[in-house]
Short mmCIF file of C-alpha atoms in Angstrom, two decimals:
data_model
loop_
_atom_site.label_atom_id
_atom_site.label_comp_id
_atom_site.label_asym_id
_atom_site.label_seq_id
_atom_site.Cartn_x
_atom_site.Cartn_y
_atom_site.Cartn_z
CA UNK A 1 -0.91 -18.96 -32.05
CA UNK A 2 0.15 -21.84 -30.67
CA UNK A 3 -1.82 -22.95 -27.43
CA UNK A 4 1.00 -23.01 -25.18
CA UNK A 5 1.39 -19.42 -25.67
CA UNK A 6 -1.93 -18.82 -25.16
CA UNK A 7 -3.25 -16.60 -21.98
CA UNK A 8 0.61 -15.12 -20.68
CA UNK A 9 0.25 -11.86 -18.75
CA UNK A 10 3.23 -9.28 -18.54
CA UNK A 11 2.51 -7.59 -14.80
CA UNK A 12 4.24 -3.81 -13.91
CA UNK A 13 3.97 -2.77 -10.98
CA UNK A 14 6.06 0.73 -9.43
CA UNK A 15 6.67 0.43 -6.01
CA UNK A 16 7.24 -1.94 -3.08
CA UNK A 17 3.90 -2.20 -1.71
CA UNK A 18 2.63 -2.56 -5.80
CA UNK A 19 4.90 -5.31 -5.95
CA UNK A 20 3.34 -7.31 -3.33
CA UNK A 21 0.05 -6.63 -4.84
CA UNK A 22 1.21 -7.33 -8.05
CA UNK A 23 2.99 -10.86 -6.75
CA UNK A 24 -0.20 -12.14 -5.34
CA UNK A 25 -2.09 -11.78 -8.43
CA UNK A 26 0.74 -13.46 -10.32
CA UNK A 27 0.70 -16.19 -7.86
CA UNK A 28 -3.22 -16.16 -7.92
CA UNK A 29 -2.78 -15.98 -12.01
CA UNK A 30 -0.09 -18.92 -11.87
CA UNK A 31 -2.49 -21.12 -9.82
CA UNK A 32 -4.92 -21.07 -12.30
CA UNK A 33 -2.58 -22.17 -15.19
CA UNK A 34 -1.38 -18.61 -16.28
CA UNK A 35 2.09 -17.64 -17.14
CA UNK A 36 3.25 -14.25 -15.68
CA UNK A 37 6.21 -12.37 -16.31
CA UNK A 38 6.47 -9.20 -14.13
CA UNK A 39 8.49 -5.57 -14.42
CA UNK A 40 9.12 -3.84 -11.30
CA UNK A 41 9.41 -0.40 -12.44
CA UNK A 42 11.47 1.55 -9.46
CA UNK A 43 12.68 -1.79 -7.34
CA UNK A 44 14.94 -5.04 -8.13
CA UNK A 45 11.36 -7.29 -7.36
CA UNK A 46 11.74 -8.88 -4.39
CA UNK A 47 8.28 -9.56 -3.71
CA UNK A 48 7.90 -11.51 -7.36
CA UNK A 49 11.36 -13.30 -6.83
CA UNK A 50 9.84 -14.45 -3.64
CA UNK A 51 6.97 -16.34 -4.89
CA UNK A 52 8.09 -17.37 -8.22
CA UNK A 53 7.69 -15.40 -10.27
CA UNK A 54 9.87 -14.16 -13.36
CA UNK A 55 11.38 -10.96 -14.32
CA UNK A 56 11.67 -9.26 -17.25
CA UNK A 57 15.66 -8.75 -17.26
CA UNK A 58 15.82 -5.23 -16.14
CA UNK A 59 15.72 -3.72 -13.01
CA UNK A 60 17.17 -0.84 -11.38
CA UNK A 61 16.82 0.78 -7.60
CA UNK A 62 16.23 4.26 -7.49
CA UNK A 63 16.61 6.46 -4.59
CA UNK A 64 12.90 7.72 -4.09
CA UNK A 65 12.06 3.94 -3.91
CA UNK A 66 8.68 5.27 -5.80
CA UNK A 67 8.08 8.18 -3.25
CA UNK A 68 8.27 11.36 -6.02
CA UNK A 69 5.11 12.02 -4.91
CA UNK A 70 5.51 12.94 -1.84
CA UNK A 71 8.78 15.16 -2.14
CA UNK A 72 9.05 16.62 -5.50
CA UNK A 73 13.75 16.20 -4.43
CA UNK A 74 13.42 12.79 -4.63
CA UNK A 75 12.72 13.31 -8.67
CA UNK A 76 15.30 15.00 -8.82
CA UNK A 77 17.76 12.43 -7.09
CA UNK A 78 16.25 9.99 -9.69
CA UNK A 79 17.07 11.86 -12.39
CA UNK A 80 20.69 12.32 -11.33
CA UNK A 81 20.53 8.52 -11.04
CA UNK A 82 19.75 7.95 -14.32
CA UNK A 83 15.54 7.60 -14.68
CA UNK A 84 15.13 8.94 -18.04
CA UNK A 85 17.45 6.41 -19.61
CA UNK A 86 15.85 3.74 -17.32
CA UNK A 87 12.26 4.60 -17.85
CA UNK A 88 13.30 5.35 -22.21
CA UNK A 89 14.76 1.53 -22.00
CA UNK A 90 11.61 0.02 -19.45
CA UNK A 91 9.02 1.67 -22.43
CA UNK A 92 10.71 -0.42 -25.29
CA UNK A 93 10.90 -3.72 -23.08
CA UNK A 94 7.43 -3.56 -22.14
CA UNK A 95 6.62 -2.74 -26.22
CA UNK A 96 8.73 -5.81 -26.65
CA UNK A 97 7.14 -7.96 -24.36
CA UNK A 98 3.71 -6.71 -24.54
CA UNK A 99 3.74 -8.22 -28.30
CA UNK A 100 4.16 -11.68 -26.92
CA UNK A 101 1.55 -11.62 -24.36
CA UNK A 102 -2.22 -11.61 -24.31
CA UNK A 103 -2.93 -9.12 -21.61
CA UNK A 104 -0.69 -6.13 -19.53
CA UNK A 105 -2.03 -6.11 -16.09
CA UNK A 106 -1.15 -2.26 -14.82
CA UNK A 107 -0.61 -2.32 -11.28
CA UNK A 108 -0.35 1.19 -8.77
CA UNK A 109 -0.58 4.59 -10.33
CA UNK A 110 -0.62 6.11 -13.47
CA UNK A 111 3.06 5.16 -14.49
CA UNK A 112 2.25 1.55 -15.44
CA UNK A 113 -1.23 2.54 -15.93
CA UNK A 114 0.41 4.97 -18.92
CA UNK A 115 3.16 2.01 -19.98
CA UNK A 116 0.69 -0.43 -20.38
CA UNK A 117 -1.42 2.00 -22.41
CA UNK A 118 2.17 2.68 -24.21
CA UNK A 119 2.55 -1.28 -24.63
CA UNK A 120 -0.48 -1.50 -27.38
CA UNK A 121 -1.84 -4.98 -25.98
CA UNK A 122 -5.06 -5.31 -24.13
CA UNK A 123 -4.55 -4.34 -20.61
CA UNK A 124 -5.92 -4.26 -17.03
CA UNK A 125 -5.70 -1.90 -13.98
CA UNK A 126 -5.28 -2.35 -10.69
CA UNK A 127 -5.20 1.29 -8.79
CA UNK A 128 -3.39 1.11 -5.52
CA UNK A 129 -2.73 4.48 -4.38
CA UNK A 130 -6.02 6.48 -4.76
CA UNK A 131 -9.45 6.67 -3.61
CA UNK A 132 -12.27 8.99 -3.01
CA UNK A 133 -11.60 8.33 0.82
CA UNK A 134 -9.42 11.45 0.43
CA UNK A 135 -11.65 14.09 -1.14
CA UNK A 136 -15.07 12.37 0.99
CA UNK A 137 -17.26 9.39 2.72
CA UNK A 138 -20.06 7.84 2.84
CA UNK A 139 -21.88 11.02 4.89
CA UNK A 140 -20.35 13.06 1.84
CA UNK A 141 -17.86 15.27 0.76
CA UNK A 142 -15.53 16.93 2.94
CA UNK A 143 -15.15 19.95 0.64
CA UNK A 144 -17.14 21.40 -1.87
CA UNK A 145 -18.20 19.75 -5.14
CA UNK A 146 -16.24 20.95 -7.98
CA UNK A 147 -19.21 23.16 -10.40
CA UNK A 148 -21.58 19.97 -8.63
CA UNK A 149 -19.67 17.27 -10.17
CA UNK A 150 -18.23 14.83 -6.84
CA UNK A 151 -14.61 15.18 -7.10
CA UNK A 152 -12.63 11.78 -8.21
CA UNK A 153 -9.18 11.31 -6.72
CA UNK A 154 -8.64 10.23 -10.67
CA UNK A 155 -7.39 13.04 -12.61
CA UNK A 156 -9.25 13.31 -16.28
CA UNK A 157 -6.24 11.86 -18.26
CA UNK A 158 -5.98 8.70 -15.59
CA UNK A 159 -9.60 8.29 -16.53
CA UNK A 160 -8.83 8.61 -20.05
CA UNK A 161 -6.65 5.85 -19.82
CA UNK A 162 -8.71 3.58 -17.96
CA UNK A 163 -11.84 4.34 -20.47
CA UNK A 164 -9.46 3.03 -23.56
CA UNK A 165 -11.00 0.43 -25.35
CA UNK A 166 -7.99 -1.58 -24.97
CA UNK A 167 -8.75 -1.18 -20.96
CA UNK A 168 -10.22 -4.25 -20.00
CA UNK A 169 -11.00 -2.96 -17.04
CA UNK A 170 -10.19 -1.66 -13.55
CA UNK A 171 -9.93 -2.97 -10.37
CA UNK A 172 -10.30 -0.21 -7.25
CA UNK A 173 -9.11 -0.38 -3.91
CA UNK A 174 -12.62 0.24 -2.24
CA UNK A 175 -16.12 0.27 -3.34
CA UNK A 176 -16.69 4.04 -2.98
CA UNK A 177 -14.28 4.58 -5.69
CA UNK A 178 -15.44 1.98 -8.07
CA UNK A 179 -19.11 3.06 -7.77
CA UNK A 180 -17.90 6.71 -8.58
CA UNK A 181 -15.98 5.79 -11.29
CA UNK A 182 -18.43 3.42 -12.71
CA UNK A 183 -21.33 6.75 -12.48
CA UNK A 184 -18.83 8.09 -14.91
CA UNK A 185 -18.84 5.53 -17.13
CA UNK A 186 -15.89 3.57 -16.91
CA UNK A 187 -15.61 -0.15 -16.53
CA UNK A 188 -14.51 -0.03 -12.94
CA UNK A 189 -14.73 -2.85 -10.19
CA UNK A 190 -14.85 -3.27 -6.44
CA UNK A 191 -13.35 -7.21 -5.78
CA UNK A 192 -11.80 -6.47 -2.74
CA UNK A 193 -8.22 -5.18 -1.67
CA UNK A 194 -5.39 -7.45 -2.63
CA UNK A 195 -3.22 -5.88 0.68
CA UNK A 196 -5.33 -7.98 3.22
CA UNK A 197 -4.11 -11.30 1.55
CA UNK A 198 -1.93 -13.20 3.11
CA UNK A 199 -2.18 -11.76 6.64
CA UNK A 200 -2.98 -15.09 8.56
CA UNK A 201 -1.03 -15.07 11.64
CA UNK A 202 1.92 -17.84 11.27
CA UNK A 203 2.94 -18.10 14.95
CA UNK A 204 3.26 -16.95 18.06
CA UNK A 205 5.00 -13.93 19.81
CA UNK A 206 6.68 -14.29 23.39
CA UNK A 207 3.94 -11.59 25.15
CA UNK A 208 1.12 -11.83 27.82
CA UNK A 209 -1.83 -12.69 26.03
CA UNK A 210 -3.25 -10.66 28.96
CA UNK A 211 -1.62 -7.55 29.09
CA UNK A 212 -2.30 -4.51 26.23
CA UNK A 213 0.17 -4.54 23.74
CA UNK A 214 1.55 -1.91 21.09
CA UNK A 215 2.61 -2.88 17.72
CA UNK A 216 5.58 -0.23 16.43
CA UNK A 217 5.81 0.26 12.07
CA UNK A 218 8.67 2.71 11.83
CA UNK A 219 8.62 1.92 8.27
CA UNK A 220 10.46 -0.07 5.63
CA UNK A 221 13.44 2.34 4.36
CA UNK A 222 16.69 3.36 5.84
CA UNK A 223 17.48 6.01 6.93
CA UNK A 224 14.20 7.04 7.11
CA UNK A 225 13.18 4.34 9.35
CA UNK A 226 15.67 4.75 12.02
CA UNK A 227 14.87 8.64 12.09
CA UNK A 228 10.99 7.49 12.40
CA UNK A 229 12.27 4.79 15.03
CA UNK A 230 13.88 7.52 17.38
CA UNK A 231 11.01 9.91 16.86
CA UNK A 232 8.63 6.81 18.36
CA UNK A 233 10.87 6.06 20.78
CA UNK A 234 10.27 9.10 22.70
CA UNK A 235 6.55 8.04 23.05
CA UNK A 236 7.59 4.43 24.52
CA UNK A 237 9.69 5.65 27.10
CA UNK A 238 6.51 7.52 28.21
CA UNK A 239 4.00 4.36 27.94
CA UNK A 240 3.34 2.58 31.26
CA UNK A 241 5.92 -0.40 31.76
CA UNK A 242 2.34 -2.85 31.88
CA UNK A 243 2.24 -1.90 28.19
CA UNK A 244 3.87 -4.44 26.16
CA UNK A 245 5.82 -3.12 22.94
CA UNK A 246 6.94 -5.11 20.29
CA UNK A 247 7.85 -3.92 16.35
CA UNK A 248 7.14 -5.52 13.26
CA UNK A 249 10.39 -5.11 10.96
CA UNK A 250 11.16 -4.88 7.69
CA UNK A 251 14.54 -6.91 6.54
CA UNK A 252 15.62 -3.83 5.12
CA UNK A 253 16.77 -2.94 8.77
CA UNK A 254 19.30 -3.67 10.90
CA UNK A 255 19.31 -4.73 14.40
CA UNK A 256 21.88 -1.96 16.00
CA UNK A 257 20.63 1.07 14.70
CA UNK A 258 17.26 0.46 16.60
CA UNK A 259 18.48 -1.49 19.65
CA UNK A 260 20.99 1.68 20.59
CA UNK A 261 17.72 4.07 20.49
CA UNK A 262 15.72 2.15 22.84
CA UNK A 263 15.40 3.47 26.62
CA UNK A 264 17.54 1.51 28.83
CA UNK A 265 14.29 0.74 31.15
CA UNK A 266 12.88 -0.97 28.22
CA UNK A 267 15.24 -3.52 26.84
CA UNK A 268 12.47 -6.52 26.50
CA UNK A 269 11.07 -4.47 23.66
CA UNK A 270 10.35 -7.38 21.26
CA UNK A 271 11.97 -6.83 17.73
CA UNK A 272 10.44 -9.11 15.36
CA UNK A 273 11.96 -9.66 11.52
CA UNK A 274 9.59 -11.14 8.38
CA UNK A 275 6.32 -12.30 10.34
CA UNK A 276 4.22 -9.53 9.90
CA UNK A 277 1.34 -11.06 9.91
CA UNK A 278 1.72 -12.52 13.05
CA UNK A 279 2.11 -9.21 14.75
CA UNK A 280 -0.25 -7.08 13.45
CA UNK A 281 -3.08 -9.51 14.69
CA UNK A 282 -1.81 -9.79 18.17
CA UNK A 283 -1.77 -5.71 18.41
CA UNK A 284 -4.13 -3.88 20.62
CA UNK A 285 -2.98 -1.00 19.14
CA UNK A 286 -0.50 0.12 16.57
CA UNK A 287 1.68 3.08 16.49
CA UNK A 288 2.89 3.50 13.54
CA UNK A 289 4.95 5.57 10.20
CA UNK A 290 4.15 3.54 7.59
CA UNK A 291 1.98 3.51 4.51
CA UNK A 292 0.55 -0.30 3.39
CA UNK A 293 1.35 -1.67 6.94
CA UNK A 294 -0.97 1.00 8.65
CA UNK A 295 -3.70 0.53 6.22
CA UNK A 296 -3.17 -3.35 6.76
CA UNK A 297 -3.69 -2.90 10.25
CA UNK A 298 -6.95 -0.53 9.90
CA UNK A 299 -8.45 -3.23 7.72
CA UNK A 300 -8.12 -5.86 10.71
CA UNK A 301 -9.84 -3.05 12.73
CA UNK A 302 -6.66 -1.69 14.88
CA UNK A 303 -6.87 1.41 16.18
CA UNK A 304 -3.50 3.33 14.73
CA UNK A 305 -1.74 6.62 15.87
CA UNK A 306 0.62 7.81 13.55
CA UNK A 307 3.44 10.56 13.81
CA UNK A 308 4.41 13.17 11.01
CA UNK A 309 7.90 12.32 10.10
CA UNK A 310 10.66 13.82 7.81
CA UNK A 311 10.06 11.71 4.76
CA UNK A 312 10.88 11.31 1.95
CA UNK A 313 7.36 8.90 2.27
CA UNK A 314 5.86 9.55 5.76
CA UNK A 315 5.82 13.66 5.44
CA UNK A 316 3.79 15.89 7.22
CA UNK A 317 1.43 15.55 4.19
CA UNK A 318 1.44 12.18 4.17
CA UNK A 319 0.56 11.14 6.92
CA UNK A 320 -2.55 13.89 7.19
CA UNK A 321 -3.68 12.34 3.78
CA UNK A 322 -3.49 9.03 5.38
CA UNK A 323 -6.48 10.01 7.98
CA UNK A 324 -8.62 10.75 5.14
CA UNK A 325 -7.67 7.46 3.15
CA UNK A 326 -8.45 5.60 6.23
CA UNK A 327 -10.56 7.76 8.78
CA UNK A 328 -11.29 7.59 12.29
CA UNK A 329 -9.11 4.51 12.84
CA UNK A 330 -6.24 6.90 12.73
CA UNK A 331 -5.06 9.32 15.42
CA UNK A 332 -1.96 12.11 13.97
CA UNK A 333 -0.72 13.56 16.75
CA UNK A 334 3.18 14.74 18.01
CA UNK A 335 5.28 12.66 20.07
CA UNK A 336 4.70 14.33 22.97
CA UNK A 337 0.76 14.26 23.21
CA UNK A 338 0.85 10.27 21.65
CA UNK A 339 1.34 8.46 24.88
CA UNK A 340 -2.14 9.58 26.69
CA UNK A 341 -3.78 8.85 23.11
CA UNK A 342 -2.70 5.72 22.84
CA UNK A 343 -3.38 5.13 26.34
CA UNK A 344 -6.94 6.41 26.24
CA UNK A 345 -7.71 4.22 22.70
CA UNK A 346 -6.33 1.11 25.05
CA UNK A 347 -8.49 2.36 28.21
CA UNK A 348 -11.75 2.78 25.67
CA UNK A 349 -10.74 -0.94 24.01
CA UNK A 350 -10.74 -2.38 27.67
CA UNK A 351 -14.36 -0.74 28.78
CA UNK A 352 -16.15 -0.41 25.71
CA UNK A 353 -16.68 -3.70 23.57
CA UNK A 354 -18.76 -1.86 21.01
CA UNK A 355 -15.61 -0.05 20.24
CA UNK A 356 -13.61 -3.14 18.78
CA UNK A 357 -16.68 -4.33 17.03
CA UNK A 358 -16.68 -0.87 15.32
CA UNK A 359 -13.31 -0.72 14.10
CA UNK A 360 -13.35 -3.91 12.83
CA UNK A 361 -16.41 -3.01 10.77
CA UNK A 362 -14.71 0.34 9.68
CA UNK A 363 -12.06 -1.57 8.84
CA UNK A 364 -13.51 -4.24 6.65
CA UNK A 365 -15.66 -0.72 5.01
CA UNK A 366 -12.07 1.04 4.36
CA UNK A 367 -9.54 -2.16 3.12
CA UNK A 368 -12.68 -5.40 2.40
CA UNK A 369 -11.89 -8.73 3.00
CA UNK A 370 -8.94 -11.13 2.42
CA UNK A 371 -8.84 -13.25 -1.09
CA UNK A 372 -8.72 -10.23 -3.24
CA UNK A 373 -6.22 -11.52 -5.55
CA UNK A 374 -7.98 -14.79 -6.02
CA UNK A 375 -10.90 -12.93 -7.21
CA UNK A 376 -9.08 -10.57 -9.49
CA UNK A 377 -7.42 -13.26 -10.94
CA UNK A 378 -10.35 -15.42 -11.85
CA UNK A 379 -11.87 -12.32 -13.40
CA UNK A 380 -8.61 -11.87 -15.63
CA UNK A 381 -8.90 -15.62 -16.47
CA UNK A 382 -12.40 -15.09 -17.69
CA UNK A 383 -11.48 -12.13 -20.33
CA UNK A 384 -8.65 -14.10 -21.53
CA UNK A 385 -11.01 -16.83 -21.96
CA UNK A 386 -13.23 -14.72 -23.91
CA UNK A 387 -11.62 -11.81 -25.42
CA UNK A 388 -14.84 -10.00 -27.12
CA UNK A 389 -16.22 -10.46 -23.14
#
């Protein structure tokens, strides 16, 4: 083969938060002299077109977004939309373009876990979604053991796929998966969690840097997101006016929808577009119906309450799963009981120092440290490098 060929990745990825994983290993890949295509299986990419990198030519939005999971309707909406001729004509592009690569590099659930499988090239995983933080902790389980064996958030033919030989290997979101998964014999590693990249704050954000203030995620999706927006505005209008509020916004979103919702006393609520980073640092606390962005803003040790919303992603179900994923950090409560908890979690932050210090430890325990994708990256350059490695 001729070296300029040599060491391309194809990258699938199912889902907008995948995609932004995915992207920053591409970049990471890039930086280190690696050509990556990507396939965004249920979104148009956005995340890879922003840093560079190219698509395979086919994309198509569906109207789950990626959230089946959640609400077995939205499958059916897909279907009606056309996702078994979609997903019949993604399965022989990827066997296409798998033959003129070196490696498939799997990243989210079992979807592009299975198509890279599918593909017949060497490939890696990157799981996303799961971890044993939903079935137990470090103290233990929180239900029984299945016949003694500790219950894996990865099903037996997930596992199956990740114990090919073809699997290079697989990277986990957190180490209490890994080590569980590597007890069972698979070739699974902890290098950190590629959704704390890229968080460095880029500016500065028109509040008192002396006065508590509350960071709003209604989520990335209309019209879910304005539905989630009204349901948290009923818990600003009862927040003290010393309480600053601001929202971190998704560009998916428009302006009116979410300005005619707010309470007339509080019209200096700051909306702020594409500087996420930025806001979720300056946050006392966060009150939020999201899925990456909360866990972002656990793993920088903020204190979240969420509310149980309509869906199709932040469900009832949801958002009780997401206390497990990410533990005490998280308060689920109803609108109406949300204003005194957030208002005792900013009274605690204010008297107790420890407190900080201790979700900023649970944090780093639940999400690990930024430069994930660097570190992924270098470990897919050194298999390419050395294929029998």
């Amino acid at each position: 083969m001729n070296p300029q060929n040599l060491s391309r990745v194809l990258c699938l990825s199912n889902g907008h938060g995948e995609d932004e994983v995915g992207s920053r290993i591409a970049l990471a890949l890039t930086g280190l002299g690696i050509s990556v295509q990507a396939l965004p299986i249920v979104g148009e990419g956005t995340a890879y077109c922003r840093r560079g990198i190219p698509l395979l030519p086919l994309t198509q939005v569906m109207p789950s977004g990626g959230f089946i999971y959640q609400d077995w309707r939205q499958l059916w909406r897909d279907l009606r939309a056309g996702l078994l001729g979609l997903t019949g004509r993604q399965l022989a592009l990827v066997r296409q373009a798998a033959a003129q690569v070196e490696l498939v590099l799997a990243v989210g659930d079992i979807v592009p876990l299975l198509m890279a499988w599918w593909s017949g090239s060497p490939y890696v995983f990157v799981g996303t979604a799961k971890s044993d933080y939903y079935w137990r902790d470090e103290q233990g389980p929180y239900r029984r053991a299945w016949m003694g064996q500790p219950v894996s958030d990865y099903l037996p033919w997930e596992r199956w796929l990740m114990a090919r030989r073809r699997c290079r290997g697989s990277f986990l979101r957190d180490e209490l998966t890994a080590t569980a998964l590597q007890k069972r014999g698979l070739r699974a590693f902890y290098l950190g969690n590629p959704m704390m990249d890229d968080l460095e704050p880029r500016g500065e954000l028109p509040l008192d840097p002396d006065r508590p203030a509350v960071l709003l995620l209604p989520g990335s999706r209309p019209p879910e997101a304005y539905r989630n927006w009204a349901l948290m505005m009923q818990v600003v209008e009862q927040l003290p006016p010393e309480i600053q509020v601001y929202a971190a916004l998704s560009p998916n979103l428009e302006r009116a929808p979410l300005q005619e919702k707010i309470p007339s006393w509080r019209r200096d609520l700051l909306l702020v577009w594409g500087d996420f980073g930025t806001c979720a640092h300056r946050a006392t606390a966060v009150l939020a119906m999201a899925g990456t962005a909360t866990e972002q803003c656990v793993g920088l040790g903020k204190p979240v309450v969420t509310l149980p919303g309509e869906g199709p992603q932040f469900t009832p179900r949801f958002a009780e799963a997401q206390t497990r994923l990410l533990g005490s950090a998280v308060h689920l409560t109803s609108p109406q009981q949300a204003p005194a908890v957030l208002c005792q979690i900013l009274d605690r932050l204010a008297s107790d120092p420890a407190y900080a210090a201790q979700l900023r430890a649970h944090g780093q325990r639940r999400m690990g440290s930024p430069g994930a994708a660097q570190r992924i990256a270098a470990q897919i350059k050194a298999w390419l490098s050395n294929p029998a490695g």
